[in-house]
Amino acid sequence: MAYADLLPGEMRRKLAQKIAESETAREQAIDVMTILQGHFGYMSDEAMLAASELLAMTPLELEELATFYNFIYRQPVGEHVIHVCDSAICWMHGHESLLDHLLSRLEIRLGETTEDGLFTVLPVCCLGYCDHAPAMLVDRRIHGELTREKIDRILTKLIEESHSLPGRK
Amino acid sequence: MCPQVLFSNRKPGRIATMEEYRQSGGYKALSLVVGKWTGKDVCAEVQKANLRGRGGAGFPTGLKWLGVPQEGAYPRYIAANCDEMEPGTFKDRILVHADPHMILEGMVLSAYATGAEKGFIFVRPSYESGARILEREIQRARDAGYLGRNILGTDFSFHIVVHRSGGRYICGEATALLNALQGNRPNPIRPPPYPTVKGLWGRPTVVNNIETMANVPHILRNGAEWYQGLSRSSGSPGTKLFCVSGRVNRPGCFELPMGTTLREIIEEHAGGLPPGCQFKACLPGGASTRFLTSEHLDVAMDFESLAAIGHRMGTAAIIVFDHKTCLVEVTLNLTRFFARESCGWCTPCREGLPYLGDLLRRIEAGEGEEEFIPMIRTMCGHLWNAYCALAPGAASPVESLLTNFEDEVREHIRQRKCPCKA
Amino acid sequence: MPRIIIDGLEIEVPQGTKVIDAAERLGIMIPRFCYLKSLGAVGACRMCAVTFLQGPFKGVQMSCMIDVQDGMSVSTTHEEAVAFRKQVIEWLMLNHPHDCPVCDEGGQCLLQDETVSGGHGIRRYRGKKRTYRNQYLGVFIAHEMNRCIHCYRCSRFYQEYCGYRDLGVLQMADRVYFGRFEDGQLESPFSGNLVDLCPTGVYTDIPARHKVRSWDLNRSPSLCIHCSLGCNTVANARHRTVWRVEGRFNEALGSEFICDRGRFGFGHTNHPIRPRRAKEGSSFVSLKDAMKSAAEKLRHIHATFGAQAIACLGSARNSLETQTTLRSFCEGLRLPEPHFFVNPHVKKKVCGAVARLDERVAVSLNQVAHADFVLAVGTDPLNEAPMLALAMRQAQRQGASLVVLDPRPSFLPAPHVHMGVAPEALNGVLGGLVRKAMEPGERENTALRSRGFLQSLPGEPFFRAFSDEQEKVDAVLSGLKKSRNPVLVCGTEVVRESTPSLCADLALLLKEVKGRCGLFYVLPGANAFGSALLSGSGESTFLDVIQSMERGFTKALVLVESDPFVHFPHQERLREAMKKLELLVVLDHLPSLPVQTSQVFLPTSTLFEVDSTFISQEGRVQWSRAVHEGGIPMEQWTGGTHPPRVHSTVIPGRDFRACGEILKEMARIVGGKGKVFLPDPWSFLERGPSAPEAPSRGNRPADGKRLIPRESSPELFPLQEGHFTLREETEHAFELLVVEAVFGTEELSAHSPAMEKWEWEPHMWMHEQDAFELGFSQDEVIGMDLDGGTLEVKLKVCPAMARGVLVLPRHHRLQWQKFSDFSMRVPHDCMRKS
Ligand SMILES: Cc1cc2nc3c(=O)[nH]c(=O)nc-3n(C[C@H](O)[C@H](O)[C@H](O)COP(=O)(O)O)c2cc1C
Ligand code: SF4
Ligand code: FES
């Protein structure tokens, strides 16, 4: 268990228990990866190897799942991941110009991470918030009825929060 | 106001507590049934009520449950489908946030009907708040004896686990969902054998949409006849959660009798189109249904009436488009969505959808050719021979674009640009 | 049996036959990509669409997904189906790079065939093609993902069929990718089948890559001679080089797959250091002169010291032609019977096994794959006979339980029960298991004849070692009890001499009780069966020959495609003994040690250069056809340039002949014209009634015929004293087991450049507890002071193997031959960390 040893003891215990309670270990693969990517920032190779040890799956078997899903990140992502809905209803409600605004505010292209490592913007299909279109998900929290101003407010708040964290300028 | 059944406890900004649910008659069906009826009785009642699945396919629920073998093959499982990733659809989210215990009671009853001992609620990542609510309420229901070991003091036990998805549209397809739940790649598996015979870990498994589940307590408590009476149509009983989105004044989710006309839903409940916007078309049942034009606005929204005019109820998610919206572009957006969410198992979907997308993109960008139109038509026809229902669903809006708006498409090709753009 | 009409032709097929297969029986090849009979149907590619006209299905449906039912009528040419298939092939070609000119699959590419047959010729799609990055998959196969059409055959074969977990499906939608977690050697020793399976050129064979176009290749039906199973192959050659070996379907073996040892082990035939020129002393001569000189020298010894001074040693890698001719050679010249085994114990075991295999119990590999219980005794299927491991896996996938009783660590790629039993306890544990599994009820039913035998089987003491593994024992017992179609697999390498025969007895007993039981031996070498048949009845062994050499009685030794240094445990002793010879004649195509010291060396052809016959371990005769004439590969001859710039009227390096022909020629010379009469070689093979007579060539037994009697021995259950004994536990010594490994130990493939690249370090296995008690640990180098010097080897420890044994794969780079004799014991006190 060389890689799983990288995890804090408490987390390891909890994951092991979760796995033990399920019908089969692999059933927990997504949850384990979600938790590990919370810890490592993304599913780095080390994180994959740690998860594969915990789940008694080979790294390949885990990769078969990790690369299928939208919400498992095998590439480094920023502290805050913004998934912007680009499906039909949000698109009708001005998704494109809002996305342009968001990206130019952050000075990145779609799929990229800001230089300060704070934000990554990714496209996503319908979030199920069509009644509040246009919508986006920030760290799995939904924001609907987006406008440029609302996006600015959300960003400003997150930036301020991160600056007030110890260890950050 | 129409009678509210699933939304009887829906209040703006808050979730019905277990107590509120109980006061409205919640968990009565459970005490009525558990330990008193046989599982078969429950199935029969649900079948008598003619409850049809709310997840998209509209399969009769009672019949599905009866597909679980009478003998042997334990343990058995229930999988409640709260994946809901079809564009325009958000009823499951609202239901979870309105009255989670209704879903739980429905699951317990379906487990009782089919002899299952464990259930999973499969929740998509963007519904994380829903997943938390469900987990919290599961604990409460367990504490109250409605869930877990020896439910209501009987020897019937049933456990529910919330399973979080990694997020992909195909995971909503019943057999792909089962693969996803087991930690396999979420490719669909074409029946037979049906999940009710061979599902999770090779055991009988019932997959239902959570809205379907939520109907069950009401049917058992009030009887099949009462349930039929809720509807305005003869063939499709009960009420239905309709999601309306797109170009309307009040997008939202409304519980209305089956058979309510499309016009009434759009104009009255969703507040009609904004000023200056005229109705051009809508998708009546989510992204994988056909464009419906104003000529059919008076159709009664139920399974039979829609089928009669060549449409599908789908997820009953009505997406409204106004006269300024370019339907080629809408279709392109939808096609890209399906292409991106294809599981990649079969050729038509994996290769055909990006191809379709490329043709539509060219038309929209003014690079279209006349010959694209017959190409798209035949290709859509071939998508129906895909492995699962995703690709046929993806073909539906495209096919109907050509049926109903061929002129608009031709205009793109003739003008070598999108005529809707200034 | 249901009947179906396909394109107007009616056919009756067994229940459960897919429409696509029914059509194939009528000679109608419905296009397909994902479907492969051995892998089953999954309906992914949608290429096999046909139109169902009548019956329970209607319209366009996938013919691979639907079982034939009465009343069905199907059209493969109906316009809807044809149009759909045309569309599918267009879809598949959207992203395919049109790199056929540089693709090794070109010319034998299913995608090319189906594109043409589907009628897709004109490109309409104008979008960008998707591209992928390739991975390094190791030394055997190259990866070219851009060519992929996503049929999923590779991942399904790799994971489901073979049970390995390092290659699979990544990504989704139109980005689906088949590969590994990271670059690296594929772990499965069956990976080469991906080359055959892949309908296009994603996986190609590295040794043949960019060397030759498939349509230029000579192809011939050939055999794999790298273990005793005799998998069928297709050999491919051009420019005097064998480039590639592919799998070939054979009903009895049940699949078209082969292992990587079989696929990539052919390199010895092209090897630059293959000895191709006849030699007398240290000078090159023509084969003709060398034969003459060898014959004259033999005649001289014959005349001076008598026939008894000449010994001949063949081997299990000889073709049957070589073996029979050698026997005839010895008979005709009145020489002592030839030997085919270096190790006398192995000889006894193989002869014992061959003597006991008969039609009542013998089963084919395919039957193993359909058993409901497989009990493997004293064999390590993956390493000794790799395709057996896959057959066992297929049985397991259909619900069979697998049990392996073997001292070695077990690497079977399927869930199984492994009991690490030391060789001396194998008989006891096996006998005990069978005895216990026969419930009183079943025991009562047992016919009188075998009841005594059953009761004479040992009981409890042999289970003592498994007292804390009761669950395992119970699982085995209940599996054996429930089984209705069991198969006993028995090895012949690490077991005691009595084990093969005990297994035959037990198979008969189980058959008596259950109505059905198979027996499947694993033998050491492609033609070990033939070796046993031709060993004659004499008691003498090769050890006697060595002693006789040492005493100076044996003056001449003829090595017929045989290298005693590989198997004789004391190299120094053998070397000394050989020094005393007056004459060493070597016939071979491998650059073996004796080739260098021989007085006369006679180069022989390899499997690929002469029609040959081999007998597999189930007694099945199989023919192989030569694929080319041979000679120094063009690439070596011309220094790699093409076309060749050097011309000659004779084929360079072609002065060799089939071993048998050389022997015949020498006999003619030794005997003098007309004076020697050689018996018909094939006459040595006459054995009881067997499979229905098929046409044979001359007297050569027919291809596919099984050379086993209907009933082997009239005497049932010859249980003997001493079959069930346990070693004293106080003995402070290990029993050394020198064993086979998939790669690196087998003689022929060890000379294959492709295989040599599959580097692994020589090592030896020891039980974790044994190592702990001696203070050794994983990866330490252990030195052993033996009679023949010091042996140093890296240690691997394993918790799941027998105690008291050392397992040493006979890696060709490890000089392990430092022991005093064949029953090798290593006292604890001669071992130390170095
Ligand atoms: C591509 C695809 C996606 C689907 N997504 C969902 C979904 O998100 N939620 C759902 O309830 N059903 C979905 N379905 C329908 C399910 O396959 C299945 O019919 C349904 O969950 C059964 O429940 P019901 O009988 O209660 O409707 C989907 C079907 C397809 C083909
Ligand atoms: S149609 Fe085929 S590729 Fe598409 S989602 Fe279904 S199985 Fe997967
Ligand atoms: S061969 Fe039938 S779908 Fe692929």
PDB file of C-alpha atoms and ligand atoms in Angstrom, chain C residues 20 32-35 43-48 62 64, ligand 3:
ATOM      1  CA  ILE C  20     -24.239 -15.005 -38.398  1.00  0.00           C
ATOM      2  CA  ARG C  32     -18.551  -8.291 -38.925  1.00  0.00           C
ATOM      3  CA  PHE C  33     -16.033  -6.568 -36.707  1.00  0.00           C
ATOM      4  CA  CYS C  34     -16.883  -7.041 -33.078  1.00  0.00           C
ATOM      5  CA  TYR C  35     -18.155 -10.591 -33.343  1.00  0.00           C
ATOM      6  CA  GLY C  43     -23.459  -6.107 -30.958  1.00  0.00           C
ATOM      7  CA  ALA C  44     -21.164  -3.110 -30.814  1.00  0.00           C
ATOM      8  CA  CYS C  45     -20.038  -2.551 -34.377  1.00  0.00           C
ATOM      9  CA  ARG C  46     -23.468  -2.966 -36.058  1.00  0.00           C
ATOM     10  CA  MET C  47     -21.734  -4.269 -39.158  1.00  0.00           C
ATOM     11  CA  CYS C  48     -23.496  -7.630 -39.310  1.00  0.00           C
ATOM     12  CA  MET C  62     -27.770  -7.663 -35.978  1.00  0.00           C
ATOM     13  CA  CYS C  64     -24.631 -11.806 -34.318  1.00  0.00           C
TER      14      CYS C  64
HETATM   15  S1  FES D   3     -20.527  -8.329 -35.555  1.00  0.00           S
HETATM   16 FE1  FES D   3     -22.630  -8.018 -35.009  1.00  0.00          FE
HETATM   17  S2  FES D   3     -22.606  -6.039 -34.173  1.00  0.00           S
HETATM   18 FE2  FES D   3     -20.468  -6.399 -34.558  1.00  0.00          FE
END
